[in-house]
């Protein structure tokens, strides 16, 4: 199939009758009912290539569905100013649809339509970013008066450096699509922890893979526990749980700089349970797509597996912050032609010819089997109704889940746009009096990237002061 054509949807899966936009007392009056076939895409279209000949039409469709997203968010009682509100609304809609189907509630069809409509918006946004269509300036979140106060409140004392623990991961040496600035970014973050927060070097685990020859300082031997393989990354994170020196109230920082990827839930989860909606994000270890000692393809590390591990670690009573300078807006149909910068994203792994299960199922099963060895008291990452534990940690992400995190080269080397802005902000006096959300909203992203890469904070504790569990007074 050509990249600029679109196969007609399967009659057994797509809707050809009129599908009204779910009703809401907050729905804008100018948001009319639509037919999925007239709108242009149903979820079934995303199994193949998508048409790209009418870019203006794509942005118009995004604008219409953003009105619906905004109305849905109001109905859920969610704040509009949060940079990550689109993700929160989408996840809430999916959960409500799954619960309604499981309980056979009245109105379940409408809830499924809401979730699928928001998923179409997510995919259109991802397509727009792939095609380098910057969002209009008005759609990028700006600091409200309340958010400005979040970044400039009274001074809050940071914990002692001895109460910080960190896992820092930086990977440039991917066999396919190597990067240049991730190891440098990891070093920059490490220097901030040691020089500015006074964190003892012995409390920082550094896993690096540069593009230099194996065995050098930034590329340990592949048999070293400091080599950022899938096995080592997972084990280092699990070691935090077993570390008797980490006490309640301590801070744990997990930093990852490298490639991310994304897997469509449709690859594995059934439509009947509504599990097919959305995507599962992943970070890419340096040995992804290689064969392990048993001949199995080494998978990425899914966000579900990471969330489960962090939930186990959180039970120690520590405050966990995850910083991710990667992106997940991978395109399975065509690679993006980046006008500026290099994107930190890889396509999802493709199942081998001799594999009987999808790459998504393989990744989830590998994660689930590993988790069961450490605890039986975590939800299975294979469950169609799985939902993230948003209380386990705060996430500071380089961009929204439909955007691309970029690295750029200048006179002092190659670095990630997000990490550079983040470390600059962390070193400022304002960081001593801000919340996680306030910090993220105040990051100074270069003008040419401002509408292409929007840093986000996510989690139940984003409105606590940085490096503490003290909430910002509302």
Short mmCIF file of C-alpha atoms in Angstrom, two decimals:
data_model
loop_
_atom_site.label_atom_id
_atom_site.label_comp_id
_atom_site.label_asym_id
_atom_site.label_seq_id
_atom_site.Cartn_x
_atom_site.Cartn_y
_atom_site.Cartn_z
CA UNK A 1 0.00 0.00 0.00
CA UNK A 2 1.34 3.44 -0.92
CA UNK A 3 2.07 5.97 1.82
CA UNK A 4 -0.41 8.46 0.41
CA UNK A 5 -3.40 6.12 0.18
CA UNK A 6 -5.85 4.80 2.70
CA UNK A 7 -7.45 1.39 2.63
CA UNK A 8 -11.18 1.36 3.31
CA UNK A 9 -11.99 0.18 6.81
CA UNK A 10 -13.18 -3.35 7.41
CA UNK A 11 -17.01 -3.40 7.37
CA UNK A 12 -17.02 -5.64 10.45
CA UNK A 13 -15.03 -3.18 12.54
CA UNK A 14 -15.73 0.36 11.39
CA UNK A 15 -18.88 2.37 11.93
CA UNK A 16 -20.64 3.68 8.84
CA UNK A 17 -23.74 4.95 10.60
CA UNK A 18 -23.81 8.33 12.27
CA UNK A 19 -21.84 8.41 15.51
CA UNK A 20 -22.80 11.44 17.59
CA UNK A 21 -20.23 13.18 19.71
CA UNK A 22 -21.05 12.10 23.29
CA UNK A 23 -23.35 14.62 24.90
CA UNK A 24 -22.16 16.86 27.69
CA UNK A 25 -23.57 19.95 29.40
CA UNK A 26 -20.19 21.55 28.70
CA UNK A 27 -20.05 20.64 25.01
CA UNK A 28 -19.47 23.72 22.82
CA UNK A 29 -22.51 24.60 20.74
CA UNK A 30 -20.48 24.65 17.53
CA UNK A 31 -19.27 21.06 17.95
CA UNK A 32 -21.59 19.15 15.64
CA UNK A 33 -22.22 15.41 15.51
CA UNK A 34 -20.08 13.68 12.91
CA UNK A 35 -19.79 10.42 11.05
CA UNK A 36 -16.52 8.62 11.57
CA UNK A 37 -16.30 7.97 7.83
CA UNK A 38 -16.87 11.67 7.12
CA UNK A 39 -14.37 12.67 9.81
CA UNK A 40 -11.81 10.71 7.86
CA UNK A 41 -10.41 8.10 10.21
CA UNK A 42 -11.61 5.38 12.52
CA UNK A 43 -9.30 3.39 14.77
CA UNK A 44 -9.16 0.64 12.16
CA UNK A 45 -7.31 2.91 9.74
CA UNK A 46 -4.26 3.04 11.93
CA UNK A 47 -3.20 -0.52 11.17
CA UNK A 48 -1.79 0.73 7.87
CA UNK A 49 -0.40 3.87 6.32
CA UNK A 50 -2.27 7.13 6.70
CA UNK A 51 -2.98 9.80 4.09
CA UNK A 52 -0.79 12.87 4.36
CA UNK A 53 -1.85 14.93 1.38
CA UNK A 54 -4.15 17.36 3.19
CA UNK A 55 -2.20 18.81 6.11
CA UNK A 56 -4.59 21.70 6.56
CA UNK A 57 -7.44 19.23 6.91
CA UNK A 58 -5.55 17.38 9.66
CA UNK A 59 -5.05 20.54 11.71
CA UNK A 60 -8.70 21.48 11.26
CA UNK A 61 -9.78 18.08 12.55
CA UNK A 62 -7.44 18.42 15.51
CA UNK A 63 -8.98 21.80 16.35
CA UNK A 64 -12.53 20.38 16.28
CA UNK A 65 -11.63 17.46 18.52
CA UNK A 66 -9.71 19.71 20.90
CA UNK A 67 -13.02 21.45 21.62
CA UNK A 68 -14.49 18.06 22.48
CA UNK A 69 -11.44 17.21 24.63
CA UNK A 70 -11.78 20.49 26.50
CA UNK A 71 -15.48 19.86 27.13
CA UNK A 72 -14.77 16.33 28.35
CA UNK A 73 -12.09 17.63 30.70
CA UNK A 74 -14.55 20.12 32.18
CA UNK A 75 -17.08 17.36 32.66
CA UNK A 76 -14.43 15.36 34.55
CA UNK A 77 -13.55 18.41 36.66
CA UNK A 78 -9.95 18.52 35.44
CA UNK A 79 -7.88 21.74 35.32
CA UNK A 80 -7.28 23.16 31.85
CA UNK A 81 -3.90 24.73 32.55
CA UNK A 82 -2.00 21.50 33.18
CA UNK A 83 0.39 20.68 30.28
CA UNK A 84 -0.42 17.00 30.69
CA UNK A 85 -4.21 17.40 30.86
CA UNK A 86 -4.76 15.74 27.46
CA UNK A 87 -3.13 12.53 28.72
CA UNK A 88 -5.10 12.60 31.98
CA UNK A 89 -8.41 13.13 30.15
CA UNK A 90 -7.65 10.33 27.69
CA UNK A 91 -6.74 7.88 30.46
CA UNK A 92 -9.84 8.80 32.46
CA UNK A 93 -12.06 8.23 29.43
CA UNK A 94 -10.49 4.84 28.73
CA UNK A 95 -10.91 3.74 32.35
CA UNK A 96 -14.56 4.80 32.40
CA UNK A 97 -15.19 2.91 29.15
CA UNK A 98 -13.51 -0.26 30.45
CA UNK A 99 -15.42 -0.10 33.74
CA UNK A 100 -18.73 0.54 31.97
CA UNK A 101 -18.24 -2.46 29.67
CA UNK A 102 -17.23 -4.73 32.54
CA UNK A 103 -20.34 -3.78 34.53
CA UNK A 104 -22.67 -3.55 31.49
CA UNK A 105 -23.70 -0.08 32.59
CA UNK A 106 -26.25 2.02 30.76
CA UNK A 107 -24.52 4.46 28.47
CA UNK A 108 -21.50 2.23 27.95
CA UNK A 109 -21.58 2.83 24.20
CA UNK A 110 -21.28 6.57 24.73
CA UNK A 111 -18.30 6.12 27.05
CA UNK A 112 -16.59 3.90 24.49
CA UNK A 113 -17.24 6.54 21.81
CA UNK A 114 -15.72 9.20 24.06
CA UNK A 115 -12.57 7.12 24.63
CA UNK A 116 -12.22 6.26 20.94
CA UNK A 117 -12.77 9.88 19.87
CA UNK A 118 -10.02 11.08 22.22
CA UNK A 119 -7.75 8.32 20.93
CA UNK A 120 -8.31 9.52 17.36
CA UNK A 121 -7.33 13.02 18.50
CA UNK A 122 -4.15 11.62 20.08
CA UNK A 123 -3.22 9.81 16.86
CA UNK A 124 -3.91 12.85 14.70
CA UNK A 125 -1.70 14.94 16.97
CA UNK A 126 1.03 12.34 16.65
CA UNK A 127 0.65 12.37 12.86
CA UNK A 128 0.86 16.17 12.83
CA UNK A 129 4.08 16.08 14.84
CA UNK A 130 5.51 13.42 12.54
CA UNK A 131 4.83 15.72 9.62
CA UNK A 132 6.44 18.63 11.48
CA UNK A 133 3.25 20.61 11.78
CA UNK A 134 3.76 22.97 14.73
CA UNK A 135 0.66 23.61 16.79
CA UNK A 136 -0.69 27.13 16.74
CA UNK A 137 0.91 29.41 19.34
CA UNK A 138 -2.36 29.78 21.19
CA UNK A 139 -2.57 26.07 21.93
CA UNK A 140 0.71 25.93 23.85
CA UNK A 141 0.09 26.28 27.60
CA UNK A 142 1.23 29.53 29.16
CA UNK A 143 1.83 30.31 32.80
CA UNK A 144 -1.33 31.30 34.61
CA UNK A 145 -1.06 33.59 37.62
CA UNK A 146 -1.44 30.56 39.87
CA UNK A 147 1.31 28.67 38.05
CA UNK A 148 3.63 31.66 38.31
CA UNK A 149 3.06 31.58 42.05
CA UNK A 150 3.93 27.90 42.05
CA UNK A 151 7.34 28.77 40.66
CA UNK A 152 7.92 31.74 42.95
CA UNK A 153 6.70 30.94 46.43
CA UNK A 154 8.52 31.27 49.73
CA UNK A 155 11.82 29.48 50.18
CA UNK A 156 11.56 25.80 51.05
CA UNK A 157 14.54 24.02 52.52
CA UNK A 158 15.79 21.10 50.40
CA UNK A 159 16.74 17.81 52.06
CA UNK A 160 20.37 17.03 52.81
CA UNK A 161 22.36 15.57 49.93
CA UNK A 162 22.89 12.38 51.91
CA UNK A 163 19.16 11.71 51.61
CA UNK A 164 19.26 11.49 47.81
CA UNK A 165 19.72 8.34 45.76
CA UNK A 166 19.87 8.26 41.97
CA UNK A 167 19.89 5.97 38.96
CA UNK A 168 21.22 7.85 35.91
CA UNK A 169 20.96 6.20 32.47
CA UNK A 170 22.35 7.65 29.24
CA UNK A 171 22.46 5.72 25.96
CA UNK A 172 23.95 6.93 22.68
CA UNK A 173 25.22 3.61 21.31
CA UNK A 174 22.09 2.19 19.73
CA UNK A 175 23.01 -0.10 16.81
CA UNK A 176 20.16 1.46 14.84
CA UNK A 177 19.78 5.25 14.89
CA UNK A 178 22.51 6.10 17.44
CA UNK A 179 22.35 9.36 19.37
CA UNK A 180 25.05 11.83 20.42
CA UNK A 181 23.91 13.81 23.46
CA UNK A 182 22.43 11.31 25.91
CA UNK A 183 25.63 10.33 27.72
CA UNK A 184 26.56 14.01 27.93
CA UNK A 185 23.13 14.78 29.39
CA UNK A 186 23.50 11.98 31.94
CA UNK A 187 26.88 13.40 32.96
CA UNK A 188 25.33 16.88 33.27
CA UNK A 189 22.58 15.57 35.54
CA UNK A 190 25.13 13.68 37.64
CA UNK A 191 27.24 16.81 38.06
CA UNK A 192 24.15 18.73 39.21
CA UNK A 193 23.40 16.09 41.84
CA UNK A 194 26.96 16.03 43.16
CA UNK A 195 27.90 19.72 42.89
CA UNK A 196 24.56 21.42 43.63
CA UNK A 197 22.65 18.96 45.83
CA UNK A 198 25.78 17.49 47.46
CA UNK A 199 24.70 13.92 46.73
CA UNK A 200 27.51 11.44 47.54
CA UNK A 201 28.82 9.77 44.39
CA UNK A 202 28.43 6.40 46.10
CA UNK A 203 24.66 6.92 46.09
CA UNK A 204 24.46 7.39 42.32
CA UNK A 205 24.28 4.43 39.93
CA UNK A 206 25.48 5.53 36.50
CA UNK A 207 24.66 3.35 33.47
CA UNK A 208 26.16 4.73 30.26
CA UNK A 209 26.73 3.58 26.68
CA UNK A 210 28.53 6.14 24.54
CA UNK A 211 29.48 5.77 20.89
CA UNK A 212 33.10 5.24 21.92
CA UNK A 213 34.75 1.83 21.87
CA UNK A 214 33.52 -0.66 24.50
CA UNK A 215 35.59 -0.65 27.66
CA UNK A 216 36.10 3.12 27.88
CA UNK A 217 34.78 5.17 30.80
CA UNK A 218 31.41 5.88 29.18
CA UNK A 219 30.98 2.42 27.64
CA UNK A 220 31.55 -0.33 30.21
CA UNK A 221 32.06 -3.93 29.23
CA UNK A 222 28.83 -5.58 28.11
CA UNK A 223 29.15 -8.00 31.03
CA UNK A 224 29.34 -5.16 33.57
CA UNK A 225 26.35 -4.40 35.81
CA UNK A 226 26.78 -0.77 34.69
CA UNK A 227 26.04 -1.62 31.06
CA UNK A 228 22.53 -0.22 30.30
CA UNK A 229 21.03 -3.47 29.09
CA UNK A 230 17.42 -4.36 29.76
CA UNK A 231 18.38 -6.80 32.50
CA UNK A 232 20.69 -4.33 34.25
CA UNK A 233 18.29 -1.37 34.10
CA UNK A 234 15.48 -3.42 35.64
CA UNK A 235 17.77 -4.92 38.28
CA UNK A 236 19.28 -1.56 39.30
CA UNK A 237 15.77 -0.18 39.82
CA UNK A 238 14.69 -3.21 41.83
CA UNK A 239 17.83 -2.86 43.96
CA UNK A 240 16.42 0.41 45.27
CA UNK A 241 13.66 -1.55 46.94
CA UNK A 242 16.14 -3.86 48.65
CA UNK A 243 18.56 -1.12 49.74
CA UNK A 244 18.34 -0.95 53.57
CA UNK A 245 20.03 2.47 53.62
CA UNK A 246 17.11 4.18 51.85
CA UNK A 247 14.77 5.53 54.53
CA UNK A 248 11.25 7.00 54.48
CA UNK A 249 11.37 10.58 53.25
CA UNK A 250 14.54 10.08 51.21
CA UNK A 251 14.57 11.20 47.56
CA UNK A 252 15.10 8.79 44.69
CA UNK A 253 15.81 10.25 41.24
CA UNK A 254 15.61 8.07 38.14
CA UNK A 255 16.93 9.81 35.02
CA UNK A 256 16.77 8.32 31.52
CA UNK A 257 18.21 9.89 28.38
CA UNK A 258 17.91 7.83 25.22
CA UNK A 259 15.39 6.50 22.76
CA UNK A 260 11.77 5.84 23.63
CA UNK A 261 9.16 3.95 21.66
CA UNK A 262 5.42 3.32 21.53
CA UNK A 263 3.25 0.25 20.97
CA UNK A 264 -0.39 0.36 19.91
CA UNK A 265 -2.66 -1.45 22.36
CA UNK A 266 -4.48 -2.88 19.33
CA UNK A 267 -1.57 -5.29 18.83
CA UNK A 268 -2.63 -7.38 21.81
CA UNK A 269 -5.67 -6.20 23.74
CA UNK A 270 -9.20 -7.12 22.58
CA UNK A 271 -11.67 -4.58 21.29
CA UNK A 272 -14.44 -6.18 23.35
CA UNK A 273 -12.88 -4.94 26.61
CA UNK A 274 -11.90 -1.51 25.23
CA UNK A 275 -8.31 -2.43 25.96
CA UNK A 276 -7.42 -1.70 22.32
CA UNK A 277 -7.56 2.06 22.87
CA UNK A 278 -4.36 3.98 23.37
CA UNK A 279 -0.67 3.15 23.38
CA UNK A 280 1.91 1.64 25.71
CA UNK A 281 5.09 3.65 25.94
CA UNK A 282 8.55 2.21 26.52
CA UNK A 283 12.17 3.12 27.05
CA UNK A 284 14.74 1.45 24.83
CA UNK A 285 17.70 -0.37 26.45
CA UNK A 286 20.94 -0.53 24.49
CA UNK A 287 20.48 -4.25 23.72
CA UNK A 288 16.91 -4.06 22.39
CA UNK A 289 16.19 -6.42 19.49
CA UNK A 290 19.21 -8.62 20.26
CA UNK A 291 18.89 -12.27 21.24
CA UNK A 292 19.31 -13.34 24.87
CA UNK A 293 21.04 -16.57 25.92
CA UNK A 294 17.80 -18.48 25.29
CA UNK A 295 17.44 -17.08 21.79
CA UNK A 296 14.58 -14.72 22.62
CA UNK A 297 14.41 -11.17 21.30
CA UNK A 298 15.24 -8.66 24.05
CA UNK A 299 12.29 -6.32 24.50
CA UNK A 300 11.97 -2.67 25.41
CA UNK A 301 10.91 -1.78 28.96
CA UNK A 302 7.25 -0.78 29.05
CA UNK A 303 5.85 2.08 31.11
CA UNK A 304 3.66 -0.50 32.82
CA UNK A 305 6.66 -2.48 34.03
CA UNK A 306 8.41 0.69 35.17
CA UNK A 307 5.31 1.84 37.03
CA UNK A 308 5.03 -1.51 38.81
CA UNK A 309 8.69 -1.40 39.85
CA UNK A 310 8.37 2.15 41.15
CA UNK A 311 5.23 1.18 43.06
CA UNK A 312 7.25 -1.50 44.85
CA UNK A 313 10.06 0.96 45.58
CA UNK A 314 7.61 3.62 46.78
CA UNK A 315 6.51 1.31 49.60
CA UNK A 316 9.78 2.18 51.32
CA UNK A 317 8.31 5.64 51.86
CA UNK A 318 10.77 7.45 49.59
CA UNK A 319 9.88 10.33 47.26
CA UNK A 320 10.53 9.24 43.69
CA UNK A 321 11.12 11.56 40.73
CA UNK A 322 11.47 10.15 37.22
CA UNK A 323 13.06 12.40 34.59
CA UNK A 324 12.69 11.19 30.99
CA UNK A 325 14.49 12.94 28.15
CA UNK A 326 13.08 10.75 25.41
CA UNK A 327 9.90 10.56 23.39
CA UNK A 328 7.40 7.94 22.36
CA UNK A 329 5.74 9.33 19.22
CA UNK A 330 7.17 6.61 16.99
CA UNK A 331 5.73 6.27 13.50
CA UNK A 332 5.25 2.76 12.17
CA UNK A 333 4.54 3.93 8.64
CA UNK A 334 7.15 6.51 7.77
CA UNK A 335 10.04 8.21 9.46
CA UNK A 336 9.66 11.88 10.29
CA UNK A 337 11.74 14.35 8.31
CA UNK A 338 13.07 16.54 11.09
CA UNK A 339 13.59 20.15 10.11
CA UNK A 340 15.62 20.83 13.26
CA UNK A 341 17.25 18.57 15.81
CA UNK A 342 17.40 14.80 16.18
CA UNK A 343 14.41 13.06 17.75
CA UNK A 344 14.99 10.53 20.51
CA UNK A 345 12.52 7.91 19.33
CA UNK A 346 12.63 4.48 17.69
CA UNK A 347 9.84 2.49 16.02
CA UNK A 348 8.29 -0.31 18.04
CA UNK A 349 10.04 -3.65 17.66
CA UNK A 350 8.63 -5.94 14.98
CA UNK A 351 7.96 -9.56 15.84
CA UNK A 352 10.37 -12.06 14.35
CA UNK A 353 9.07 -14.41 11.66
CA UNK A 354 9.36 -17.39 14.00
CA UNK A 355 7.66 -15.64 16.93
CA UNK A 356 4.08 -16.67 17.63
CA UNK A 357 3.19 -13.56 19.64
CA UNK A 358 3.38 -9.84 18.92
CA UNK A 359 6.29 -7.70 20.06
CA UNK A 360 3.95 -5.91 22.46
CA UNK A 361 2.81 -9.15 24.07
CA UNK A 362 6.42 -10.33 24.27
CA UNK A 363 7.47 -7.11 26.03
CA UNK A 364 4.61 -7.30 28.51
CA UNK A 365 5.11 -11.00 29.23
CA UNK A 366 8.82 -10.50 29.83
CA UNK A 367 8.03 -7.69 32.24
CA UNK A 368 5.28 -9.62 34.00
CA UNK A 369 7.44 -12.71 34.48
CA UNK A 370 10.22 -10.61 35.98
CA UNK A 371 7.88 -8.81 38.37
CA UNK A 372 6.36 -12.09 39.61
CA UNK A 373 9.83 -13.17 40.76
CA UNK A 374 9.97 -10.20 43.12
CA UNK A 375 6.37 -9.74 44.24
CA UNK A 376 2.98 -11.32 43.67
CA UNK A 377 1.31 -8.21 45.02
CA UNK A 378 1.38 -6.07 41.88
CA UNK A 379 -1.29 -5.87 39.16
CA UNK A 380 -0.44 -7.84 36.04
CA UNK A 381 0.88 -5.60 33.26
CA UNK A 382 -0.99 -7.91 30.86
CA UNK A 383 -4.40 -6.90 32.21
CA UNK A 384 -6.62 -5.06 29.67
CA UNK A 385 -7.89 -2.77 32.44
CA UNK A 386 -4.43 -1.98 33.83
CA UNK A 387 -4.06 1.60 35.04
CA UNK A 388 -0.99 3.45 36.23
CA UNK A 389 -0.38 4.11 39.90
CA UNK A 390 -0.02 7.88 39.71
CA UNK A 391 0.91 8.16 43.40
CA UNK A 392 4.13 6.15 43.08
CA UNK A 393 6.26 8.93 41.58
CA UNK A 394 6.38 12.29 39.85
CA UNK A 395 7.31 12.24 36.17
CA UNK A 396 9.10 15.11 34.47
CA UNK A 397 8.90 14.38 30.75
CA UNK A 398 10.65 16.09 27.87
CA UNK A 399 7.46 16.42 25.84
CA UNK A 400 3.86 15.36 25.46
CA UNK A 401 3.28 11.77 24.38
CA UNK A 402 2.50 12.78 20.78
CA UNK A 403 5.56 15.05 20.41
CA UNK A 404 9.26 14.49 19.81
CA UNK A 405 12.08 15.17 22.29
CA UNK A 406 15.05 16.56 20.42
CA UNK A 407 18.77 16.86 20.87
CA UNK A 408 20.73 19.60 19.12
CA UNK A 409 24.38 20.38 18.49
CA UNK A 410 26.00 23.70 19.31
CA UNK A 411 29.44 25.04 20.19
CA UNK A 412 29.66 23.11 23.45
CA UNK A 413 28.56 19.74 22.06
CA UNK A 414 25.29 17.85 21.62
CA UNK A 415 22.63 17.92 24.30
CA UNK A 416 18.93 17.35 24.84
CA UNK A 417 16.83 20.50 24.75
CA UNK A 418 14.87 19.35 27.80
CA UNK A 419 17.83 18.37 29.98
CA UNK A 420 19.66 21.61 29.26
CA UNK A 421 16.60 23.70 30.19
CA UNK A 422 15.85 21.54 33.23
CA UNK A 423 19.34 21.68 34.74
CA UNK A 424 19.49 25.43 34.13
CA UNK A 425 16.21 25.84 36.03
CA UNK A 426 17.26 23.46 38.82
CA UNK A 427 20.41 25.51 39.42
CA UNK A 428 18.43 28.75 39.71
CA UNK A 429 17.24 30.24 42.99
CA UNK A 430 13.63 29.80 41.86
CA UNK A 431 13.98 26.01 42.09
CA UNK A 432 14.28 26.31 45.86
CA UNK A 433 10.73 27.58 46.10
CA UNK A 434 8.80 25.80 43.36
CA UNK A 435 6.71 22.71 42.86
CA UNK A 436 7.35 20.03 40.25
CA UNK A 437 4.61 21.42 38.02
CA UNK A 438 5.80 24.98 38.53
CA UNK A 439 9.33 23.98 37.58
CA UNK A 440 8.18 22.21 34.42
CA UNK A 441 5.94 25.08 33.33
CA UNK A 442 8.74 27.59 33.82
CA UNK A 443 11.34 25.79 31.68
CA UNK A 444 12.74 28.03 28.97
CA UNK A 445 12.57 26.03 25.75
CA UNK A 446 14.21 27.72 22.72
CA UNK A 447 11.72 29.64 20.61
CA UNK A 448 12.11 27.45 17.53
CA UNK A 449 11.10 24.37 19.56
CA UNK A 450 8.52 25.95 21.83
CA UNK A 451 5.44 24.60 20.05
CA UNK A 452 7.04 21.31 19.00
CA UNK A 453 8.21 20.14 22.42
CA UNK A 454 6.22 20.88 25.58
CA UNK A 455 7.73 19.55 28.84
CA UNK A 456 5.19 17.97 31.19
CA UNK A 457 4.85 17.00 34.83
CA UNK A 458 2.60 14.07 35.74
CA UNK A 459 1.59 12.29 38.93
CA UNK A 460 -0.51 12.86 42.03
CA UNK A 461 2.24 14.86 43.73
CA UNK A 462 3.17 17.41 41.06
CA UNK A 463 1.99 20.22 43.33
CA UNK A 464 4.39 19.37 46.15
CA UNK A 465 7.54 21.39 46.62
CA UNK A 466 10.60 20.12 44.77
CA UNK A 467 12.41 17.26 46.54
CA UNK A 468 9.87 17.20 49.39
CA UNK A 469 6.46 15.70 50.14
CA UNK A 470 5.15 19.07 51.31
CA UNK A 471 2.13 20.20 49.24
CA UNK A 472 1.80 23.71 47.87
CA UNK A 473 -1.00 25.52 49.79
CA UNK A 474 -4.05 26.07 47.62
#
